[in-house]
Amino acid sequence: MNKRHLLAAAAAALVAGAVPAAAQTFPSRPITMIIPFAAGGPTDVVARIVAESMSRSLGQAVVIENVSGAGGTTGSTRLTTQAADGYTIMIGHTGTHAASVALYPNLRYNPAADFTPIGLVNTNAILITAKNALPANTLAEFVAWIKANERTANNAHAGIGSVSHTTCLLLNSIIGVNPQTVPYRGTGPAMNDLVAGQVDYLCDQVVNVAPQVRAGTIKAFAVAQQTRNQALPNVPTTAEAGLPAYQVVVWNAMLAPKGTPAPVITKLNEALRAALADAGVRARLAELGADLPSDVQVSPAGLQAFIEAEIAKWTPVIKAAGVTATN
Ligand code: MLT
């Protein structure tokens, strides 16, 4: 080996050694967690509960940054441009990391290839909700109402490709209606307008719905899962309410940029697991009706397989609905 080769080998060894050293001291400064929707909505609410606990176990602040727009794809794209060092991570979901693949022909990222999975955070039931002034009190009455008022009715959602968009798309196609839709930057602001009676109905995640239903500010016709939700035991399932074909459960996943070193992912995964084992976090998520992931789903490899399976599940659903979007 000549002198040039020796120098090159020494430089390579230094670079190779730098990753474990950085990982050993990780995290030595605050971590930014991108939430691709507006503050106060379901993704933001779950993220803040989990981030607060992760901050304690990591010994560094986990700071939420809301980067909303284009159904969550703007914030997701942002993550792919960040350094793969664990200091910027995100919460993606069914919309941003599964349905988006079929919805956005020009999607700037591949959810299955351009991220390093940390772990699944939670799953969420979808509820069919409506403004209190809507003249229907059961799911059957709602179906009759929307069929009779298809031209004037409107359906709020959090942007093309968001969970509230795709899950209502599915509902509308099962009922056989195609109402107007009203996009927001998240279902936090959409819910405010539903409570105010500005929009007619919304398919939303239980964590955003449960507090409002308990407060009596909106109506919930049914929960789209097989069993009643722990947070809203009086709300029937879609099967009980006469629409068994409408079954949909969505999820939140914690992700890092592609190429984030494995030791850093391990530390973030351990902090996520610690948060999900924390009695306070569990109590708050249970009160909101969120469900916890399985041990496999909360592992990085399990989440990778889960995301790939969800893309395969949602792609034909979106194609059948014949919808595309631009971002
Ligand atoms: C949000 O946090 O606003 C939601 O997750 C948006 C959605 O996908 O419906």
mmCIF file of C-alpha atoms and ligand atoms in Angstrom:
data_model
loop_
_atom_site.group_PDB
_atom_site.id
_atom_site.type_symbol
_atom_site.label_atom_id
_atom_site.label_comp_id
_atom_site.label_asym_id
_atom_site.label_seq_id
_atom_site.Cartn_x
_atom_site.Cartn_y
_atom_site.Cartn_z
ATOM 1 C CA MET A 1 0.000 0.000 0.000
ATOM 2 C CA ASN A 2 1.536 3.358 -0.989
ATOM 3 C CA LYS A 3 1.302 6.543 1.074
ATOM 4 C CA ARG A 4 -1.797 7.796 -0.817
ATOM 5 C CA HIS A 5 -3.639 4.533 -0.189
ATOM 6 C CA LEU A 6 -2.633 4.574 3.480
ATOM 7 C CA LEU A 7 -4.014 8.104 3.882
ATOM 8 C CA ALA A 8 -7.252 7.124 2.117
ATOM 9 C CA ALA A 9 -7.623 4.064 4.352
ATOM 10 C CA ALA A 10 -7.002 6.173 7.469
ATOM 11 C CA ALA A 11 -9.621 8.737 6.351
ATOM 12 C CA ALA A 12 -12.150 5.957 5.660
ATOM 13 C CA ALA A 13 -11.522 4.480 9.101
ATOM 14 C CA LEU A 14 -12.096 7.890 10.683
ATOM 15 C CA VAL A 15 -15.406 8.328 8.834
ATOM 16 C CA ALA A 16 -16.496 4.784 9.718
ATOM 17 C CA GLY A 17 -15.597 5.408 13.344
ATOM 18 C CA ALA A 18 -17.474 8.694 13.439
ATOM 19 C CA VAL A 19 -20.916 7.074 13.157
ATOM 20 C CA PRO A 20 -20.783 4.955 16.321
ATOM 21 C CA ALA A 21 -19.157 7.815 18.252
ATOM 22 C CA ALA A 22 -21.950 10.213 17.255
ATOM 23 C CA ALA A 23 -24.509 7.531 18.029
ATOM 24 C CA GLN A 24 -23.011 6.938 21.454
ATOM 25 C CA THR A 25 -23.548 10.551 22.466
ATOM 26 C CA PHE A 26 -26.968 10.762 20.728
ATOM 27 C CA PRO A 27 -28.922 12.828 21.520
ATOM 28 C CA SER A 28 -26.723 15.707 22.595
ATOM 29 C CA ARG A 29 -29.159 18.436 21.478
ATOM 30 C CA PRO A 30 -32.939 18.855 20.959
ATOM 31 C CA ILE A 31 -34.727 16.705 18.388
ATOM 32 C CA THR A 32 -37.263 18.185 15.954
ATOM 33 C CA MET A 33 -40.355 16.084 15.273
ATOM 34 C CA ILE A 34 -42.164 17.149 12.074
ATOM 35 C CA ILE A 35 -45.947 16.821 12.213
ATOM 36 C CA PRO A 36 -47.294 17.111 8.659
ATOM 37 C CA PHE A 37 -50.651 18.590 9.771
ATOM 38 C CA ALA A 38 -51.926 21.595 11.711
ATOM 39 C CA ALA A 39 -51.537 21.857 15.485
ATOM 40 C CA GLY A 40 -54.429 20.587 17.577
ATOM 41 C CA GLY A 41 -55.390 17.756 15.202
ATOM 42 C CA PRO A 42 -55.131 14.012 15.808
ATOM 43 C CA THR A 43 -51.529 13.524 14.608
ATOM 44 C CA ASP A 44 -50.349 16.535 16.599
ATOM 45 C CA VAL A 45 -52.193 15.463 19.760
ATOM 46 C CA VAL A 46 -50.760 11.917 19.763
ATOM 47 C CA ALA A 47 -47.281 13.208 18.854
ATOM 48 C CA ARG A 48 -47.219 15.706 21.732
ATOM 49 C CA ILE A 49 -48.226 13.045 24.272
ATOM 50 C CA VAL A 50 -45.502 10.663 23.067
ATOM 51 C CA ALA A 51 -42.845 13.378 22.509
ATOM 52 C CA GLU A 52 -43.203 14.659 26.050
ATOM 53 C CA SER A 53 -42.393 11.213 27.436
ATOM 54 C CA MET A 54 -39.569 10.656 24.919
ATOM 55 C CA SER A 55 -37.998 13.978 25.965
ATOM 56 C CA ARG A 56 -37.775 12.669 29.522
ATOM 57 C CA SER A 57 -36.176 9.346 28.615
ATOM 58 C CA LEU A 58 -33.800 10.824 26.007
ATOM 59 C CA GLY A 59 -32.774 13.719 28.260
ATOM 60 C CA GLN A 60 -33.320 16.187 25.398
ATOM 61 C CA ALA A 61 -36.352 18.174 24.268
ATOM 62 C CA VAL A 62 -38.360 16.667 21.402
ATOM 63 C CA VAL A 63 -39.740 19.796 19.746
ATOM 64 C CA ILE A 64 -42.843 19.591 17.541
ATOM 65 C CA GLU A 65 -42.766 21.452 14.214
ATOM 66 C CA ASN A 66 -46.056 21.538 12.294
ATOM 67 C CA VAL A 67 -45.320 21.527 8.539
ATOM 68 C CA SER A 68 -48.774 21.187 6.995
ATOM 69 C CA GLY A 69 -50.031 21.168 3.394
ATOM 70 C CA ALA A 70 -50.903 18.845 0.494
ATOM 71 C CA GLY A 71 -52.481 16.193 2.722
ATOM 72 C CA GLY A 72 -49.319 15.792 4.810
ATOM 73 C CA THR A 73 -47.013 15.246 1.825
ATOM 74 C CA THR A 74 -45.308 18.657 2.272
ATOM 75 C CA GLY A 75 -44.026 17.777 5.761
ATOM 76 C CA SER A 76 -43.112 14.253 4.659
ATOM 77 C CA THR A 77 -41.094 15.616 1.725
ATOM 78 C CA ARG A 78 -39.377 18.013 4.141
ATOM 79 C CA LEU A 79 -38.085 15.108 6.231
ATOM 80 C CA THR A 80 -36.397 13.536 3.206
ATOM 81 C CA THR A 81 -34.235 16.676 2.834
ATOM 82 C CA GLN A 82 -32.982 16.620 6.443
ATOM 83 C CA ALA A 83 -29.679 15.208 7.725
ATOM 84 C CA ALA A 84 -29.912 11.498 8.561
ATOM 85 C CA ASP A 85 -28.615 11.963 12.098
ATOM 86 C CA GLY A 86 -31.741 11.401 14.218
ATOM 87 C CA TYR A 87 -32.154 15.077 15.082
ATOM 88 C CA THR A 88 -35.098 15.483 12.717
ATOM 89 C CA ILE A 89 -37.810 12.820 12.714
ATOM 90 C CA MET A 90 -41.514 12.806 11.885
ATOM 91 C CA ILE A 91 -44.887 11.214 12.429
ATOM 92 C CA GLY A 92 -46.347 9.920 9.178
ATOM 93 C CA HIS A 93 -49.637 8.092 8.815
ATOM 94 C CA THR A 94 -51.889 6.005 6.595
ATOM 95 C CA GLY A 95 -52.374 8.979 4.288
ATOM 96 C CA THR A 96 -48.815 10.279 3.972
ATOM 97 C CA HIS A 97 -47.130 6.862 3.872
ATOM 98 C CA ALA A 98 -49.624 4.545 2.136
ATOM 99 C CA ALA A 99 -52.566 6.197 0.324
ATOM 100 C CA SER A 100 -50.318 8.976 -1.078
ATOM 101 C CA VAL A 101 -48.551 6.497 -3.374
ATOM 102 C CA ALA A 102 -51.631 5.981 -5.548
ATOM 103 C CA LEU A 103 -53.041 9.482 -5.050
ATOM 104 C CA TYR A 104 -50.029 11.573 -6.061
ATOM 105 C CA PRO A 105 -48.501 10.656 -9.439
ATOM 106 C CA ASN A 106 -45.727 13.184 -8.723
ATOM 107 C CA LEU A 107 -45.112 12.255 -5.080
ATOM 108 C CA ARG A 108 -41.590 13.404 -4.250
ATOM 109 C CA TYR A 109 -40.785 10.480 -1.966
ATOM 110 C CA ASN A 110 -41.207 6.734 -1.810
ATOM 111 C CA PRO A 111 -42.722 5.927 1.622
ATOM 112 C CA ALA A 112 -41.250 2.408 1.538
ATOM 113 C CA ALA A 113 -37.730 3.421 0.484
ATOM 114 C CA ASP A 114 -36.927 7.011 1.465
ATOM 115 C CA PHE A 115 -37.320 6.764 5.255
ATOM 116 C CA THR A 116 -35.838 4.779 8.118
ATOM 117 C CA PRO A 117 -38.681 3.392 10.242
ATOM 118 C CA ILE A 118 -38.471 3.887 14.022
ATOM 119 C CA GLY A 119 -41.744 2.246 15.099
ATOM 120 C CA LEU A 120 -45.526 2.316 14.857
ATOM 121 C CA VAL A 121 -46.962 4.712 17.452
ATOM 122 C CA ASN A 122 -50.667 3.851 17.539
ATOM 123 C CA THR A 123 -53.699 2.880 15.540
ATOM 124 C CA ASN A 124 -56.875 4.920 15.447
ATOM 125 C CA ALA A 125 -60.454 4.038 14.645
ATOM 126 C CA ILE A 126 -62.300 6.257 12.159
ATOM 127 C CA LEU A 127 -65.642 7.736 13.141
ATOM 128 C CA ILE A 128 -68.334 9.166 10.890
ATOM 129 C CA THR A 129 -69.170 12.514 12.448
ATOM 130 C CA ALA A 130 -71.446 15.413 11.559
ATOM 131 C CA LYS A 131 -72.381 18.887 12.708
ATOM 132 C CA ASN A 132 -75.079 18.955 15.370
ATOM 133 C CA ALA A 133 -77.484 20.802 13.071
ATOM 134 C CA LEU A 134 -77.467 18.006 10.476
ATOM 135 C CA PRO A 135 -80.981 16.495 10.444
ATOM 136 C CA ALA A 136 -79.928 12.863 11.024
ATOM 137 C CA ASN A 137 -79.362 11.051 14.275
ATOM 138 C CA THR A 138 -78.366 7.574 13.107
ATOM 139 C CA LEU A 139 -76.108 6.239 10.374
ATOM 140 C CA ALA A 140 -79.155 5.038 8.395
ATOM 141 C CA GLU A 141 -80.686 8.530 8.592
ATOM 142 C CA PHE A 142 -77.331 10.030 7.544
ATOM 143 C CA VAL A 143 -77.118 7.743 4.497
ATOM 144 C CA ALA A 144 -80.652 8.745 3.470
ATOM 145 C CA TRP A 145 -79.836 12.441 4.058
ATOM 146 C CA ILE A 146 -76.601 12.439 2.044
ATOM 147 C CA LYS A 147 -78.274 10.616 -0.843
ATOM 148 C CA ALA A 148 -81.028 13.237 -0.893
ATOM 149 C CA ASN A 149 -78.619 16.185 -0.478
ATOM 150 C CA GLU A 150 -75.588 15.042 -2.463
ATOM 151 C CA ARG A 151 -75.350 18.228 -4.539
ATOM 152 C CA THR A 152 -75.292 20.637 -1.614
ATOM 153 C CA ALA A 153 -73.732 18.527 1.162
ATOM 154 C CA ASN A 154 -70.079 18.995 1.972
ATOM 155 C CA ASN A 155 -67.440 16.799 3.480
ATOM 156 C CA ALA A 156 -64.497 18.416 5.325
ATOM 157 C CA HIS A 157 -61.042 16.822 5.169
ATOM 158 C CA ALA A 158 -57.377 17.561 5.832
ATOM 159 C CA GLY A 159 -56.215 17.749 2.212
ATOM 160 C CA ILE A 160 -55.971 15.287 -0.667
ATOM 161 C CA GLY A 161 -54.388 12.088 0.613
ATOM 162 C CA SER A 162 -55.029 12.779 4.282
ATOM 163 C CA VAL A 163 -56.739 10.133 6.355
ATOM 164 C CA SER A 164 -59.951 12.152 6.568
ATOM 165 C CA HIS A 165 -59.945 12.483 2.768
ATOM 166 C CA THR A 166 -59.222 8.857 1.889
ATOM 167 C CA THR A 167 -61.497 7.351 4.521
ATOM 168 C CA CYS A 168 -64.441 9.557 3.525
ATOM 169 C CA LEU A 169 -63.687 8.776 -0.112
ATOM 170 C CA LEU A 170 -64.187 5.140 0.800
ATOM 171 C CA LEU A 171 -67.377 5.913 2.753
ATOM 172 C CA ASN A 172 -68.792 8.011 -0.076
ATOM 173 C CA SER A 173 -68.049 5.304 -2.637
ATOM 174 C CA ILE A 174 -69.751 2.641 -0.483
ATOM 175 C CA ILE A 175 -72.832 4.869 -0.094
ATOM 176 C CA GLY A 176 -72.633 5.834 -3.787
ATOM 177 C CA VAL A 177 -72.408 9.623 -3.412
ATOM 178 C CA ASN A 178 -69.914 12.241 -4.550
ATOM 179 C CA PRO A 179 -70.470 15.408 -2.485
ATOM 180 C CA GLN A 180 -68.398 18.600 -2.451
ATOM 181 C CA THR A 181 -65.268 18.455 -0.318
ATOM 182 C CA VAL A 182 -63.685 21.214 1.755
ATOM 183 C CA PRO A 183 -59.914 20.866 2.372
ATOM 184 C CA TYR A 184 -58.142 22.094 5.535
ATOM 185 C CA ARG A 185 -54.516 21.905 6.735
ATOM 186 C CA GLY A 186 -55.486 19.306 9.310
ATOM 187 C CA THR A 187 -58.616 17.995 10.977
ATOM 188 C CA GLY A 188 -57.902 20.212 13.994
ATOM 189 C CA PRO A 189 -59.136 23.264 12.029
ATOM 190 C CA ALA A 190 -61.701 21.118 10.147
ATOM 191 C CA MET A 191 -63.154 19.990 13.478
ATOM 192 C CA ASN A 192 -63.433 23.634 14.631
ATOM 193 C CA ASP A 193 -65.579 24.360 11.573
ATOM 194 C CA LEU A 194 -67.651 21.205 12.104
ATOM 195 C CA VAL A 195 -68.363 22.297 15.676
ATOM 196 C CA ALA A 196 -69.278 25.761 14.347
ATOM 197 C CA GLY A 197 -71.639 24.154 11.799
ATOM 198 C CA GLN A 198 -69.713 25.518 8.782
ATOM 199 C CA VAL A 199 -69.279 22.059 7.203
ATOM 200 C CA ASP A 200 -71.602 19.031 7.201
ATOM 201 C CA TYR A 201 -69.582 15.930 7.965
ATOM 202 C CA LEU A 202 -66.126 14.563 8.581
ATOM 203 C CA CYS A 203 -64.531 11.113 8.771
ATOM 204 C CA ASP A 204 -62.017 11.603 11.537
ATOM 205 C CA GLN A 205 -59.717 9.736 13.884
ATOM 206 C CA VAL A 206 -61.155 8.890 17.266
ATOM 207 C CA VAL A 207 -58.532 10.943 19.151
ATOM 208 C CA ASN A 208 -59.901 14.117 17.537
ATOM 209 C CA VAL A 209 -63.540 13.055 17.831
ATOM 210 C CA ALA A 210 -63.871 11.618 21.344
ATOM 211 C CA PRO A 211 -63.508 14.911 23.270
ATOM 212 C CA GLN A 212 -66.044 16.664 21.004
ATOM 213 C CA VAL A 213 -68.604 13.856 21.147
ATOM 214 C CA ARG A 214 -68.314 13.700 24.933
ATOM 215 C CA ALA A 215 -68.797 17.482 25.048
ATOM 216 C CA GLY A 216 -71.886 17.159 22.807
ATOM 217 C CA THR A 217 -70.545 19.608 20.214
ATOM 218 C CA ILE A 218 -70.823 17.180 17.266
ATOM 219 C CA LYS A 219 -72.649 13.952 16.347
ATOM 220 C CA ALA A 220 -70.908 10.593 15.859
ATOM 221 C CA PHE A 221 -72.944 8.078 13.829
ATOM 222 C CA ALA A 222 -70.652 5.053 13.911
ATOM 223 C CA VAL A 223 -67.147 3.798 14.494
ATOM 224 C CA ALA A 224 -65.656 1.948 11.512
ATOM 225 C CA GLN A 225 -64.115 -0.957 13.396
ATOM 226 C CA GLN A 226 -65.307 -4.364 14.507
ATOM 227 C CA THR A 227 -65.810 -3.549 18.168
ATOM 228 C CA ARG A 228 -67.033 -0.419 19.903
ATOM 229 C CA ASN A 229 -64.321 2.034 20.888
ATOM 230 C CA GLN A 230 -63.298 2.179 24.546
ATOM 231 C CA ALA A 231 -63.484 5.999 24.568
ATOM 232 C CA LEU A 232 -66.997 6.190 23.060
ATOM 233 C CA PRO A 233 -68.843 3.027 24.171
ATOM 234 C CA ASN A 234 -72.250 4.467 23.238
ATOM 235 C CA VAL A 235 -71.350 4.918 19.566
ATOM 236 C CA PRO A 236 -72.333 1.836 17.494
ATOM 237 C CA THR A 237 -69.987 0.077 15.105
ATOM 238 C CA THR A 238 -70.684 0.469 11.390
ATOM 239 C CA ALA A 239 -71.849 -3.184 11.343
ATOM 240 C CA GLU A 240 -74.324 -2.510 14.165
ATOM 241 C CA ALA A 241 -75.478 0.656 12.402
ATOM 242 C CA GLY A 242 -76.126 -1.116 9.074
ATOM 243 C CA LEU A 243 -72.992 -0.374 7.022
ATOM 244 C CA PRO A 244 -70.706 -3.389 7.701
ATOM 245 C CA ALA A 245 -68.651 -2.817 4.527
ATOM 246 C CA TYR A 246 -67.184 0.368 5.985
ATOM 247 C CA GLN A 247 -64.261 -0.840 8.135
ATOM 248 C CA VAL A 248 -61.147 1.277 8.371
ATOM 249 C CA VAL A 249 -58.461 1.688 10.994
ATOM 250 C CA VAL A 250 -55.573 4.110 10.484
ATOM 251 C CA TRP A 251 -52.184 4.572 12.123
ATOM 252 C CA ASN A 252 -49.367 6.927 13.082
ATOM 253 C CA ALA A 253 -45.739 5.915 12.517
ATOM 254 C CA MET A 254 -42.465 7.453 13.682
ATOM 255 C CA LEU A 255 -39.885 7.802 10.903
ATOM 256 C CA ALA A 256 -36.376 9.166 10.367
ATOM 257 C CA PRO A 257 -34.602 10.154 7.142
ATOM 258 C CA LYS A 258 -33.220 7.337 5.014
ATOM 259 C CA GLY A 259 -29.728 6.315 6.115
ATOM 260 C CA THR A 260 -30.075 7.234 9.792
ATOM 261 C CA PRO A 261 -27.504 5.065 11.634
ATOM 262 C CA ALA A 262 -28.878 1.927 13.295
ATOM 263 C CA PRO A 263 -27.589 2.831 16.808
ATOM 264 C CA VAL A 264 -29.499 6.146 16.613
ATOM 265 C CA ILE A 265 -32.666 4.356 15.452
ATOM 266 C CA THR A 266 -32.266 1.919 18.345
ATOM 267 C CA LYS A 267 -32.149 4.794 20.843
ATOM 268 C CA LEU A 268 -35.213 6.463 19.318
ATOM 269 C CA ASN A 269 -37.047 3.128 19.223
ATOM 270 C CA GLU A 270 -36.224 2.490 22.893
ATOM 271 C CA ALA A 271 -37.542 5.949 23.780
ATOM 272 C CA LEU A 272 -40.730 5.294 21.786
ATOM 273 C CA ARG A 273 -41.197 1.947 23.528
ATOM 274 C CA ALA A 274 -40.609 3.596 26.912
ATOM 275 C CA ALA A 275 -43.259 6.213 26.068
ATOM 276 C CA LEU A 276 -45.783 3.543 25.070
ATOM 277 C CA ALA A 277 -45.075 1.663 28.318
ATOM 278 C CA ASP A 278 -45.486 4.832 30.410
ATOM 279 C CA ALA A 279 -48.665 4.598 32.515
ATOM 280 C CA GLY A 280 -49.457 8.293 32.022
ATOM 281 C CA VAL A 281 -49.104 8.065 28.220
ATOM 282 C CA ARG A 282 -51.214 4.903 28.119
ATOM 283 C CA ALA A 283 -53.952 6.523 30.191
ATOM 284 C CA ARG A 284 -54.078 9.615 27.968
ATOM 285 C CA LEU A 285 -54.120 7.594 24.738
ATOM 286 C CA ALA A 286 -56.820 5.281 26.142
ATOM 287 C CA GLU A 287 -58.967 8.261 27.149
ATOM 288 C CA LEU A 288 -58.722 9.488 23.546
ATOM 289 C CA GLY A 289 -59.586 6.036 22.169
ATOM 290 C CA ALA A 290 -56.232 5.308 20.489
ATOM 291 C CA ASP A 291 -54.986 1.712 20.355
ATOM 292 C CA LEU A 292 -51.390 0.673 21.000
ATOM 293 C CA PRO A 293 -49.288 -1.203 18.418
ATOM 294 C CA SER A 294 -48.143 -4.808 18.777
ATOM 295 C CA ASP A 295 -44.552 -5.560 19.758
ATOM 296 C CA VAL A 296 -43.737 -6.394 16.131
ATOM 297 C CA GLN A 297 -45.364 -3.234 14.765
ATOM 298 C CA VAL A 298 -43.337 -1.041 17.116
ATOM 299 C CA SER A 299 -40.058 -2.497 15.829
ATOM 300 C CA PRO A 300 -38.312 -0.795 12.862
ATOM 301 C CA ALA A 301 -38.427 -3.975 10.740
ATOM 302 C CA GLY A 302 -42.059 -4.597 11.676
ATOM 303 C CA LEU A 303 -42.981 -1.037 10.698
ATOM 304 C CA GLN A 304 -41.198 -1.376 7.344
ATOM 305 C CA ALA A 305 -43.211 -4.510 6.535
ATOM 306 C CA PHE A 306 -46.401 -2.855 7.822
ATOM 307 C CA ILE A 307 -45.945 0.226 5.604
ATOM 308 C CA GLU A 308 -45.320 -1.965 2.548
ATOM 309 C CA ALA A 309 -48.474 -3.971 3.310
ATOM 310 C CA GLU A 310 -50.513 -0.774 3.816
ATOM 311 C CA ILE A 311 -49.340 0.651 0.463
ATOM 312 C CA ALA A 312 -50.447 -2.614 -1.175
ATOM 313 C CA LYS A 313 -53.798 -2.399 0.659
ATOM 314 C CA TRP A 314 -54.589 1.247 -0.139
ATOM 315 C CA THR A 315 -53.354 1.422 -3.758
ATOM 316 C CA PRO A 316 -56.291 -0.532 -5.275
ATOM 317 C CA VAL A 317 -58.770 1.334 -3.053
ATOM 318 C CA ILE A 318 -57.557 4.705 -4.347
ATOM 319 C CA LYS A 319 -57.335 3.477 -7.950
ATOM 320 C CA ALA A 320 -60.893 2.153 -7.740
ATOM 321 C CA ALA A 321 -62.042 5.576 -6.519
ATOM 322 C CA GLY A 322 -60.346 7.128 -9.587
ATOM 323 C CA VAL A 323 -58.841 10.075 -7.719
ATOM 324 C CA THR A 324 -55.452 11.699 -8.234
ATOM 325 C CA ALA A 325 -53.873 14.814 -6.753
ATOM 326 C CA THR A 326 -50.990 17.216 -7.316
ATOM 327 C CA ASN A 327 -48.656 18.590 -4.692
HETATM 328 C C1 MLT B 1 -54.445 15.663 11.321
HETATM 329 O O1 MLT B 1 -53.635 15.522 12.230
HETATM 330 O O2 MLT B 1 -54.948 16.759 11.061
HETATM 331 C C2 MLT B 1 -54.908 14.456 10.587
HETATM 332 O O3 MLT B 1 -54.123 13.326 10.820
HETATM 333 C C3 MLT B 1 -55.232 14.766 9.232
HETATM 334 C C4 MLT B 1 -55.842 13.632 8.456
HETATM 335 O O4 MLT B 1 -55.078 12.872 7.901
HETATM 336 O O5 MLT B 1 -57.054 13.545 8.320
#
